[in-house]
Short mmCIF file of C-alpha atoms in Angstrom, two decimals:
data_model
loop_
_atom_site.label_atom_id
_atom_site.label_comp_id
_atom_site.label_asym_id
_atom_site.label_seq_id
_atom_site.Cartn_x
_atom_site.Cartn_y
_atom_site.Cartn_z
CA MET A 17 128.97 123.40 94.37
CA GLY A 18 127.23 120.49 96.16
CA PHE A 19 125.41 117.80 95.53
CA ALA A 20 122.07 119.37 95.49
CA ALA A 21 123.46 121.67 93.15
CA PHE A 22 124.50 119.43 90.87
CA GLN A 23 121.45 117.17 90.67
CA ARG A 24 119.35 120.69 90.25
CA LEU A 25 121.39 122.16 87.87
CA LYS A 26 122.00 118.51 85.95
CA TYR A 27 125.57 120.18 85.41
CA ILE A 28 128.48 117.47 84.93
CA PRO A 29 131.76 118.93 85.89
CA ILE A 30 133.71 117.78 82.41
CA TYR A 31 136.44 119.14 80.62
CA GLY A 32 135.94 121.93 77.71
CA ARG A 33 136.00 119.47 74.76
CA PHE A 34 133.15 117.14 76.30
CA GLN A 35 130.87 120.36 77.36
CA TRP A 36 128.37 118.76 74.78
CA LEU A 37 127.25 116.84 77.60
CA ASN A 38 126.04 119.56 79.70
CA HIS A 39 123.84 120.91 76.31
CA GLU A 40 120.34 121.55 76.38
CA SER A 41 120.22 118.92 73.34
CA THR A 42 121.76 116.24 74.69
CA ASN A 43 119.43 116.33 77.74
CA LYS A 44 116.58 116.35 75.54
CA ILE A 45 117.10 113.25 73.38
CA LEU A 46 118.44 111.18 76.44
CA GLY A 47 115.35 112.62 78.20
CA LYS A 48 113.27 110.81 75.26
CA PHE A 49 114.43 107.42 76.19
CA LEU A 50 115.32 107.87 79.99
CA LYS A 51 112.17 108.51 81.49
CA PRO A 52 110.95 107.87 85.02
CA PRO A 53 108.51 105.10 86.20
CA SER A 54 104.97 105.81 85.61
CA LYS A 55 104.43 104.21 89.20
CA GLY A 56 106.36 103.92 92.12
CA ARG A 57 109.59 105.56 93.29
CA ARG A 58 110.84 107.94 91.02
CA GLY A 59 114.36 107.65 92.34
CA TYR A 60 117.35 109.95 91.04
CA ASP A 61 117.01 111.29 87.76
CA LYS A 62 118.05 108.69 84.83
CA VAL A 63 119.46 111.27 82.62
CA TRP A 64 121.51 112.55 85.52
CA LEU A 65 122.83 109.13 86.14
CA PHE A 66 123.52 108.08 82.39
CA LYS A 67 125.77 111.36 82.13
CA TRP A 68 127.82 110.23 84.95
CA LEU A 69 128.37 107.04 83.44
CA ILE A 70 129.32 108.95 80.25
CA TYR A 71 131.93 111.14 82.84
CA LYS A 72 133.43 107.51 83.91
CA GLN A 73 133.55 106.77 80.58
CA VAL A 74 135.73 109.55 79.21
CA THR A 75 137.81 110.10 82.08
CA SER A 76 138.51 106.24 83.15
CA CYS A 77 137.43 107.08 86.93
CA SER A 78 136.09 104.38 88.74
CA TYR A 79 132.47 104.01 90.60
CA ARG A 80 133.93 104.95 93.74
CA ASP A 81 134.78 108.25 92.50
CA LEU A 82 131.63 108.60 91.30
CA GLU A 83 130.48 107.92 94.41
CA THR A 84 132.71 110.82 96.13
CA MET A 85 131.74 113.34 93.81
CA THR A 86 127.70 113.05 93.28
CA GLY A 87 127.10 111.62 96.85
CA VAL A 88 125.15 108.92 95.21
CA ASP A 89 126.53 105.08 96.28
CA TYR A 90 128.33 103.26 93.83
CA SER A 91 126.50 100.60 94.00
CA THR A 92 123.42 102.43 92.31
CA PHE A 93 125.71 103.26 89.34
CA ILE A 94 126.58 99.53 89.13
CA LYS A 95 123.01 98.49 89.04
CA PHE A 96 121.80 100.82 86.69
CA ARG A 97 124.07 100.27 84.20
CA GLN A 98 123.55 96.57 84.36
CA ARG A 99 119.87 97.13 84.15
CA LEU A 100 120.25 99.33 80.85
CA ILE A 101 122.29 96.25 79.75
CA THR A 102 119.82 93.48 80.41
CA LYS A 103 117.16 95.57 78.65
CA CYS A 104 119.20 95.87 75.28
CA TRP A 105 118.75 99.93 76.17
CA PHE A 106 122.14 100.48 74.31
CA GLN A 107 121.55 98.65 71.40
CA ASN A 108 118.36 99.78 70.99
CA ILE A 109 118.92 104.06 71.38
CA PHE A 110 121.60 103.38 69.06
CA LYS A 111 119.57 102.21 66.38
CA LYS A 112 116.96 104.71 66.80
CA LEU A 113 119.75 107.48 66.90
CA VAL A 114 121.20 106.06 63.66
CA ASP A 115 117.76 106.05 61.75
CA ASN A 116 117.19 109.48 62.57
CA ILE A 117 120.40 110.53 61.38
CA VAL A 118 120.13 108.31 58.02
CA ASP A 119 116.97 109.58 57.36
CA ASN A 120 118.24 113.25 56.95
CA LEU A 121 121.53 112.28 54.97
CA LYS A 122 121.22 112.79 51.03
CA ASP A 123 123.37 109.97 50.17
CA LEU A 124 126.17 107.58 52.28
CA THR A 125 129.60 106.78 51.87
CA LEU A 126 130.10 103.74 53.75
CA ILE A 127 133.14 102.67 54.98
CA ILE A 128 133.51 99.20 56.45
CA ASP A 129 136.59 98.13 59.11
CA SER A 130 137.18 95.95 62.24
CA SER A 131 139.20 97.24 65.24
CA PHE A 132 140.60 95.04 67.85
CA VAL A 133 140.91 95.68 71.71
CA GLN A 134 142.96 93.36 74.25
CA THR A 135 141.23 92.48 77.50
CA TYR A 136 141.60 94.40 80.52
CA SER A 137 143.28 91.43 82.45
CA ARG A 138 145.56 90.84 79.31
CA HIS A 139 144.51 87.24 79.54
CA ASP A 140 141.58 85.26 78.33
CA GLU A 141 138.24 86.09 79.58
CA GLU A 142 134.58 85.07 78.83
CA GLY A 143 133.94 86.01 74.95
CA SER A 144 137.55 86.38 74.08
CA GLU A 145 139.75 84.82 71.72
CA TYR A 146 143.50 84.90 71.06
CA PHE A 147 144.48 86.70 68.17
CA GLY A 148 147.48 85.62 66.28
CA TYR A 149 148.52 88.48 64.44
CA LYS A 150 148.26 90.81 67.53
CA GLN A 151 149.34 87.95 69.69
CA LYS A 152 146.99 88.92 72.63
CA ASN A 153 143.66 87.88 74.04
CA GLY A 154 140.98 90.29 73.21
CA PHE A 155 137.57 91.55 71.40
CA LYS A 156 136.72 93.11 68.07
CA LEU A 157 134.87 95.42 66.92
CA HIS A 158 133.05 95.33 63.59
CA GLN A 159 131.71 98.64 62.38
CA ILE A 160 130.15 100.35 59.42
CA ILE A 161 130.77 104.39 59.51
CA ASP A 162 129.47 107.26 57.23
CA TYR A 163 132.23 109.19 55.39
CA LYS A 164 130.96 112.44 55.55
CA THR A 165 129.83 112.65 59.62
CA ARG A 166 132.18 109.79 60.64
CA LEU A 167 129.07 108.74 62.53
CA PRO A 168 128.89 104.86 63.47
CA LEU A 169 125.82 103.34 61.46
CA ILE A 170 125.95 99.86 62.30
CA GLN A 171 128.46 97.45 64.60
CA PHE A 172 128.90 93.85 65.80
CA CYS A 173 131.06 92.86 68.86
CA THR A 174 133.04 89.35 68.68
CA PRO A 175 135.51 87.62 69.71
CA GLY A 176 138.69 88.67 68.86
CA ALA A 177 139.61 85.82 66.31
CA ARG A 178 136.92 85.95 63.88
CA ALA A 179 137.48 86.71 60.37
CA ASP A 180 136.86 90.26 58.94
CA ILE A 181 135.28 89.29 55.70
CA VAL A 182 132.70 87.26 57.49
CA TRP A 183 131.37 89.88 59.43
CA GLY A 184 131.91 91.97 56.79
CA ARG A 185 129.03 90.27 55.04
CA ASN A 186 126.97 90.41 58.36
CA LEU A 187 127.12 94.18 58.35
CA ILE A 188 126.37 94.07 54.66
CA ARG A 189 123.21 92.06 55.42
CA ALA A 190 122.07 94.23 58.81
CA ALA A 191 122.05 97.44 56.72
CA PRO A 192 118.51 98.51 55.44
CA LYS A 193 118.09 98.39 51.46
CA TYR A 194 116.56 101.58 51.60
CA TRP A 195 119.76 103.61 52.48
CA LYS A 196 121.07 106.18 49.80
CA VAL A 197 124.62 104.25 49.56
CA ARG A 198 126.69 105.65 46.84
CA GLU A 199 129.56 104.22 47.90
CA VAL A 200 131.11 101.69 50.25
CA LEU A 201 134.71 101.29 51.08
CA ALA A 202 137.08 98.44 52.68
CA ASP A 203 140.40 97.04 53.18
CA LYS A 204 142.50 94.28 51.57
CA GLY A 205 141.21 91.99 54.13
CA TYR A 206 137.45 92.44 52.41
CA ASP A 207 138.79 91.72 49.03
CA ALA A 208 136.29 88.61 47.94
CA ASP A 209 133.73 88.24 45.26
CA GLN A 210 130.86 86.87 46.95
CA PHE A 211 131.38 90.43 49.61
CA VAL A 212 131.54 92.50 46.53
CA HIS A 213 128.67 90.86 44.78
CA ASP A 214 126.17 91.07 47.96
CA ILE A 215 126.82 94.69 48.02
CA ARG A 216 126.17 95.67 44.22
CA LEU A 217 123.14 93.27 44.64
CA LYS A 218 121.69 95.32 47.62
CA TRP A 219 122.69 98.64 46.21
CA LYS A 220 122.36 99.20 42.52
CA LYS A 221 124.82 101.52 40.91
CA VAL A 222 126.87 101.58 43.81
CA LYS A 223 130.36 102.24 43.60
CA VAL A 224 132.80 99.44 45.75
CA GLY A 225 136.12 100.80 46.41
CA ILE A 226 138.47 97.61 47.58
CA PRO A 227 142.14 97.01 47.20
CA LEU A 228 143.08 93.82 45.77
CA ARG A 229 144.72 91.29 47.49
CA LYS A 230 148.56 90.01 46.07
CA LEU A 231 147.96 86.31 45.28
CA VAL A 232 150.28 83.61 45.79
CA TYR A 233 149.28 81.97 42.06
CA PRO A 234 147.58 85.27 40.19
CA GLY A 235 146.14 83.40 37.37
CA ASN A 236 145.93 84.51 33.57
CA TRP A 237 144.98 88.07 32.54
CA LEU A 238 141.31 87.53 32.43
CA ASN A 239 141.27 86.01 36.07
CA GLN A 240 142.82 89.56 36.76
CA PHE A 241 140.66 91.19 34.65
CA LEU A 242 137.39 89.80 36.61
CA ARG A 243 138.78 90.74 39.81
CA ARG A 244 139.14 94.22 38.91
CA TRP A 245 136.15 94.56 37.27
CA PRO A 246 133.31 94.72 40.14
CA THR A 247 135.47 97.36 42.17
CA SER A 248 136.81 100.67 41.31
CA LEU A 249 140.76 101.36 42.15
CA ASN A 250 140.27 104.86 41.76
CA PRO A 251 143.11 106.43 44.11
CA GLY A 252 140.81 109.21 45.22
CA LEU A 253 137.98 106.65 46.27
CA LEU A 254 140.49 104.38 48.03
CA ASN A 255 141.87 107.21 50.04
CA LYS A 256 138.66 107.68 51.76
CA ARG A 257 139.27 104.35 53.53
CA THR A 258 142.05 106.06 56.17
CA GLU A 259 138.81 107.98 57.53
CA ILE A 260 137.73 104.98 59.45
CA GLU A 261 141.21 104.62 60.94
CA ARG A 262 141.07 107.95 62.22
CA TYR A 263 137.77 106.95 63.86
CA PHE A 264 138.95 104.34 65.83
CA SER A 265 142.14 106.28 67.00
CA ARG A 266 139.84 108.91 68.36
CA LYS A 267 137.01 106.12 69.53
CA LYS A 268 140.45 104.39 71.63
CA HIS A 269 141.94 107.75 72.63
CA VAL A 270 139.41 110.22 73.19
CA PHE A 271 136.24 108.08 74.51
CA ARG A 272 138.67 105.42 75.81
CA LEU A 273 137.34 102.59 74.40
CA GLY A 274 139.34 99.75 75.68
CA GLU A 275 140.78 101.34 78.74
CA GLU A 276 137.63 100.64 80.83
CA ARG A 277 137.95 98.40 84.23
CA THR A 278 135.20 95.66 83.04
CA ARG A 279 135.62 92.74 81.77
CA HIS A 280 134.06 89.81 79.55
CA LEU A 281 132.09 90.36 76.00
CA LYS A 282 129.20 91.13 77.66
CA ASN A 283 130.68 94.59 79.12
CA PHE A 284 133.03 95.19 76.14
CA ARG A 285 129.54 95.22 73.78
CA ALA A 286 127.79 97.75 76.32
CA ASN A 287 131.08 99.97 76.28
CA CYS A 288 131.47 99.90 72.20
CA TYR A 289 127.47 100.96 72.39
CA LEU A 290 128.25 103.63 75.02
CA THR A 291 130.83 105.27 72.92
CA SER A 292 129.27 105.11 69.69
CA ILE A 293 126.11 107.12 71.43
CA MET A 294 128.77 109.44 72.75
CA GLU A 295 129.83 110.11 69.36
CA ILE A 296 126.48 111.02 68.05
CA LEU A 297 125.35 113.25 70.70
CA GLU A 298 128.52 115.26 70.40
CA TRP A 299 128.07 115.47 66.70
CA MET A 300 123.81 116.66 67.07
CA SER A 301 124.85 118.98 69.85
CA ARG A 302 127.43 120.25 67.89
CA ILE A 303 125.07 120.40 64.75
CA LEU A 304 122.48 122.47 67.14
CA VAL A 305 125.47 125.04 68.32
CA LEU A 306 126.63 126.09 64.80
CA PHE A 307 122.65 126.69 63.82
CA THR A 308 122.03 128.59 66.45
CA LYS A 309 125.04 130.79 66.19
CA LEU A 310 124.31 131.16 62.33
CA MET A 311 120.53 132.09 62.73
CA THR A 312 122.15 134.56 65.49
CA THR A 313 124.34 136.12 62.81
CA ILE A 314 121.29 136.57 60.53
CA PHE A 315 119.12 137.96 62.87
CA THR A 316 121.90 140.49 63.55
CA GLU A 317 122.42 141.69 60.43
CA MET A 318 118.68 141.78 59.85
CA ASN A 319 118.24 144.26 63.16
CA LYS A 320 121.37 146.13 61.96
CA TYR A 321 119.52 147.07 58.37
CA GLY A 322 116.22 147.54 59.94
CA ILE A 323 114.62 144.59 58.64
CA VAL A 324 111.90 143.06 61.08
CA LEU A 325 109.88 139.79 60.47
CA TYR A 326 106.25 139.17 61.69
#
């Protein structure tokens, strides 16, 4: 299949696990945000170009490889991506997709955590910091995900040495108050009275599950009681926190976050938003496929028994 056929069919030759990229729903969703200019030269199909950027992300190929496969000059892809970064397109589309998903969920179980990613050069880069615990230079992705859907809802990208608790409070501040939050979970790094207070102040009757840190000077029994009182130590609730560890593992090993040949915090932030958009597109296409299969089964059974809808 040549270049003309690729462009005509908008088909991306991707692995089976990423065939959602060629699903009709993916084209419709991206088509709402990547429209051709109203004036002047239309150029290449923007949805088609963006899907090739996704292909580059999941296969870890280079822009030169994209030029070989598509016949489009590699600089076209670079300039297209830079325009999206300049216009804050990644952040805006991520927020709109999240708003659409949250509005259709009955309740939310939020999990908060961060993940460290080393720089591509393995040295200090613009926006990176040395993280003593990992003994590496890199960046951090601070994120809130939903437990049921395992989808990212809010995220911030920072230099690698920033404190989790500080940016955890920023994540809570950024979350809308109208969200139907039932539970909030985090690890020991977020065990702080003010952090728990911010959560309970924002969402009434919310359950907070944060395991307590071992203090050098734990104090008396009253101090221990006051530390335990605002949070729930139910093992069934706390075990849900492991979902975000699997989420970060999949983000790095399936969607290749941290394996890109890019430098600096600006590009890392764009890569984080790109992978989050990919996760949402995959989830949406999967839901539509399951719904289509269900409706097909229902209509097949109805036709089998002679039931006809008018």
